[in-house]
Coordinates of C-alpha atoms and ligand atoms in Angstrom, one line a residue:
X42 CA 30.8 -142.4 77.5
X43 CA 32.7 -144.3 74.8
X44 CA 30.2 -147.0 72.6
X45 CA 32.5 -150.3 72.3
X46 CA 33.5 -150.2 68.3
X47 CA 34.9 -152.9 66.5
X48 CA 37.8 -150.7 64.3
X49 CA 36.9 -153.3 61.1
X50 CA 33.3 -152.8 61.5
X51 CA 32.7 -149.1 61.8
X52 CA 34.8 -149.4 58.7
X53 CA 32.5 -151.0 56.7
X54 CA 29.4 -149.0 57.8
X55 CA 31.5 -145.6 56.9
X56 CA 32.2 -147.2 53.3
X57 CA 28.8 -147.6 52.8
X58 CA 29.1 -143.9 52.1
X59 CA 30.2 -143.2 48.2
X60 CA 32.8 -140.8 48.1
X61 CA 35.1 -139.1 45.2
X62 CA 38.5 -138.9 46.3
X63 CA 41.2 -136.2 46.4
X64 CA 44.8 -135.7 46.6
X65 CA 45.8 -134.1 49.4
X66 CA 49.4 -132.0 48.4
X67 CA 51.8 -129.4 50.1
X68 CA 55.2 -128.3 49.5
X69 CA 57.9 -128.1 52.0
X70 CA 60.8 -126.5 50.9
X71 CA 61.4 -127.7 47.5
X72 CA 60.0 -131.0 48.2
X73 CA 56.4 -131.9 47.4
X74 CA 54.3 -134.2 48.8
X75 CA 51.2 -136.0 48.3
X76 CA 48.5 -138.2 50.1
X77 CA 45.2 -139.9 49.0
X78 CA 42.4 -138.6 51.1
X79 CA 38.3 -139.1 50.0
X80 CA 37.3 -137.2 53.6
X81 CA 37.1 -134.2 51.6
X82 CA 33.7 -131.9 51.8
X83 CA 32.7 -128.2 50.6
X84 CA 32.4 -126.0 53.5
X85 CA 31.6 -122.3 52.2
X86 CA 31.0 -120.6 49.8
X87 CA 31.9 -117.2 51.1
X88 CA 34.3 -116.8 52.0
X89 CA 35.3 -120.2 49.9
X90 CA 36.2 -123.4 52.6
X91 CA 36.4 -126.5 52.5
X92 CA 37.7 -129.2 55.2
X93 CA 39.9 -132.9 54.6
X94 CA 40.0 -135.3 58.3
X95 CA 43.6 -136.3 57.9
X96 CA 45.5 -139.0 60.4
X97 CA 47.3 -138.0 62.8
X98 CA 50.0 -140.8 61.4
X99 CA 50.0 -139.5 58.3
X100 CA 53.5 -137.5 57.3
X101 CA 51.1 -134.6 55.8
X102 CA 49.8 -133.0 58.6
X103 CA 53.0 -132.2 60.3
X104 CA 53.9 -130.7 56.8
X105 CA 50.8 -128.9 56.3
X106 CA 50.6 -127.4 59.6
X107 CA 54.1 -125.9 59.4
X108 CA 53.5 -124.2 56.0
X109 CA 50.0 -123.6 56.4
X110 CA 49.1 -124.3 52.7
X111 CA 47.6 -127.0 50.9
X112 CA 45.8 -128.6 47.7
X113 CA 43.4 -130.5 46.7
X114 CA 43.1 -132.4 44.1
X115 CA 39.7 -134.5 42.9
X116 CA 40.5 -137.6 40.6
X117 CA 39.5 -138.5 37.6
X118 CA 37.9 -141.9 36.6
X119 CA 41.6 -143.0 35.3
X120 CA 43.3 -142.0 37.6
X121 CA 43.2 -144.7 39.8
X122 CA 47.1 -145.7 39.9
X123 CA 47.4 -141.8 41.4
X124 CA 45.1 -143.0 44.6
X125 CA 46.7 -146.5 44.9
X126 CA 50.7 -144.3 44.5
X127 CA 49.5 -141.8 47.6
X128 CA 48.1 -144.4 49.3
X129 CA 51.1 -145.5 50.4
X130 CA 51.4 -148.4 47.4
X131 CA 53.9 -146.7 45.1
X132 CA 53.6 -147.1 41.4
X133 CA 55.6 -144.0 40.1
X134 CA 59.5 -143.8 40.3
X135 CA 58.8 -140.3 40.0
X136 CA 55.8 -138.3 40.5
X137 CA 55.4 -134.6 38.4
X138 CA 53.1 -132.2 40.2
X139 CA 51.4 -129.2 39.0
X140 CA 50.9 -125.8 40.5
X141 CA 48.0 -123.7 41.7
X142 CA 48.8 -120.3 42.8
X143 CA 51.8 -121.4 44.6
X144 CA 50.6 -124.5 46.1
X145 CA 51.4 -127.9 43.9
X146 CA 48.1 -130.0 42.3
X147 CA 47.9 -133.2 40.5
X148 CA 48.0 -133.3 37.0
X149 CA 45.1 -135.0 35.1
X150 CA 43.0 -134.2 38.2
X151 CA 39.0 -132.8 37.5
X152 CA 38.9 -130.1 40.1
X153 CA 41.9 -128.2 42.1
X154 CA 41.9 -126.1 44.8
X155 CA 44.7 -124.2 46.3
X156 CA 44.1 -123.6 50.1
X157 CA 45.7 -121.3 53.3
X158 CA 45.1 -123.4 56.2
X159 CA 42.2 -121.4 58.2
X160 CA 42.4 -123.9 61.5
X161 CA 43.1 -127.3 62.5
X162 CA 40.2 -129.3 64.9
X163 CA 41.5 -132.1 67.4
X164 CA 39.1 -134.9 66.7
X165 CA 40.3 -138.1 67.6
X166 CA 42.5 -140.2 65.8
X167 CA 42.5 -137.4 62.6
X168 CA 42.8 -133.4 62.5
X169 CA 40.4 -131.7 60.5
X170 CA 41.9 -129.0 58.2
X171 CA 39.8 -126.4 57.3
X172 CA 41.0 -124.5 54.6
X173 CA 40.1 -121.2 52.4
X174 CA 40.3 -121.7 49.0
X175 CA 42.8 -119.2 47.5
X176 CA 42.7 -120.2 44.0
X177 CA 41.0 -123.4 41.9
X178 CA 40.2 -125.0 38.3
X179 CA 38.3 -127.5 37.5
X180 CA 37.3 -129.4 33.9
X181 CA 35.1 -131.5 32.4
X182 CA 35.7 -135.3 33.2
X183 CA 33.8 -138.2 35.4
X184 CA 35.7 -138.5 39.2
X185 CA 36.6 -141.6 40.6
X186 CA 34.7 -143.1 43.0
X187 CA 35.3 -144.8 46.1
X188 CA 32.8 -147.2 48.0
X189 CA 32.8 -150.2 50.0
X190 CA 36.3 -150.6 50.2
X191 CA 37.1 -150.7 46.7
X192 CA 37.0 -148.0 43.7
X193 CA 33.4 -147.4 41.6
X194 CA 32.8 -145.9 38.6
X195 CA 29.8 -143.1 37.9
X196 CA 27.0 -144.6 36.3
X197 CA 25.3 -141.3 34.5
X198 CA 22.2 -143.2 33.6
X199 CA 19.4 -141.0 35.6
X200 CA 17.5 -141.9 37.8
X201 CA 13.3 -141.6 38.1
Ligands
LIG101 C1 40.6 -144.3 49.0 C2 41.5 -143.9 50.1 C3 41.0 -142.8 50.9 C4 41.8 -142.4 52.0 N1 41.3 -141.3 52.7 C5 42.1 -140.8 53.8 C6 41.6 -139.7 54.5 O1 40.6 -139.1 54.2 N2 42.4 -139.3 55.5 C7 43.6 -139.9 55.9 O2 44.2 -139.5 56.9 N3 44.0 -141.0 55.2 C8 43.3 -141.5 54.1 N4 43.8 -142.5 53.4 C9 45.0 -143.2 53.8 C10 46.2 -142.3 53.3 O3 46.2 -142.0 51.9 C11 47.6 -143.0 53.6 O4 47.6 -143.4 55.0 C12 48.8 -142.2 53.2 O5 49.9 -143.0 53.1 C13 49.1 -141.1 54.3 O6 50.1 -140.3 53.7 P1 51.3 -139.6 54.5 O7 51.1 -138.2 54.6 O8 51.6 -140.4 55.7 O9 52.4 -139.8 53.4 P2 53.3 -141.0 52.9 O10 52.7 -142.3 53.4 O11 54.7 -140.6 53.3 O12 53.0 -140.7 51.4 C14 52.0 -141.3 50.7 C15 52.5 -142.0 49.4 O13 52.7 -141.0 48.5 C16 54.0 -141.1 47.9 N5 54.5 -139.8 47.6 C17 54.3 -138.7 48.4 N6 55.0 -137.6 47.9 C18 55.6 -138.0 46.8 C19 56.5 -137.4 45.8 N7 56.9 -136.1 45.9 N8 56.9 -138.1 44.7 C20 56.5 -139.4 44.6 N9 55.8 -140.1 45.5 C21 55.3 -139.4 46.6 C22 54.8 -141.9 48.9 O14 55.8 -142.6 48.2 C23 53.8 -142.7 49.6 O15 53.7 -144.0 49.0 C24 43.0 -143.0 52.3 C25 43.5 -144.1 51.5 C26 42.7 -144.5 50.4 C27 43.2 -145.6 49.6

């Protein structure tokens, strides 16, 4: 049976959880596209996974689950504007993406993977993709964060 949830409120206990957040991207055609996405999680590590929960609104999952690839792309502390533009708030007039063995990545971004889409779970209001990573990169750089609603950056001062 189905606990009553106020929508708003199980919001704000998720975001209680600090996240990174990626850039989910795919390529239909000759047309790229790009949404911002902080479900992310590593999966396996052989062979390499990893999973995204993406709505079953948004315009990427039809896309993904026709060409059965995907990246993703984990932002850097600047790169804020890049969340906010595929988001659904649009800040670019044009957006240039990079390429990871066939699949496009953001530029600028800390860690990229290029996936095949391994299988697609119902759950819910969202699909999760798992996917197995086919190719990645990653650099040095601090990620952006993402908590309680609104972007964080990484303190590196340790901890006792
Ligand atoms: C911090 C954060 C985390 C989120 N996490 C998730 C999550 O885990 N799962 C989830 O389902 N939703 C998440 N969302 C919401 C999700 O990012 C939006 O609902 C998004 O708009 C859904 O994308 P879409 O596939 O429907 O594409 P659209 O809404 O069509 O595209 C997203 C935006 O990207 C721009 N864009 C796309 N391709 C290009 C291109 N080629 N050139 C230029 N601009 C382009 C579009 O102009 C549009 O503004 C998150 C949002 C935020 C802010």
């Amino acid at each position: 049976m189905n606990v009553p949830v106020n929508p708003r409120d199980l919001r704000t206990a998720f975001g209680k959880f600090a996240t990174g957040i990626t850039v989910i991207t795919v390529r239909s055609g000759d047309q790229d596209h790009g949404m911002t996405a902080n479900s992310f999680a590593s999966v396996s590590i052989d062979p390499p996974m990893l999973l995204v929960c993406v709505s079953k609104k948004a315009r990427s999952l039809g896309v993904i689950s026709e060409c059965r690839q995907f990246g993703v792309s984990v932002l850097a502390e600047d790169q804020q504007s890049v969340s906010n533009h595929f988001a659904g708030k649009p800040v670019f007039d044009k957006v240039v993406f990079a390429s990871l063995g066939g699949v496009p990545t953001i530029k600028g971004a800390i860690a990229q993977f290029g996936c095949r889409l391994d299988a697609i779970y119902d759950a819910g209001d969202h699909a999760i993709l798992v996917g197995e990573i086919s190719a990645y990169s990653y650099c040095e750089g601090r990620p952006l964060l993402f908590q309680d609603g609104g972007y964080r950056e990484l303190s590196i001062a340790p901890l006792d």
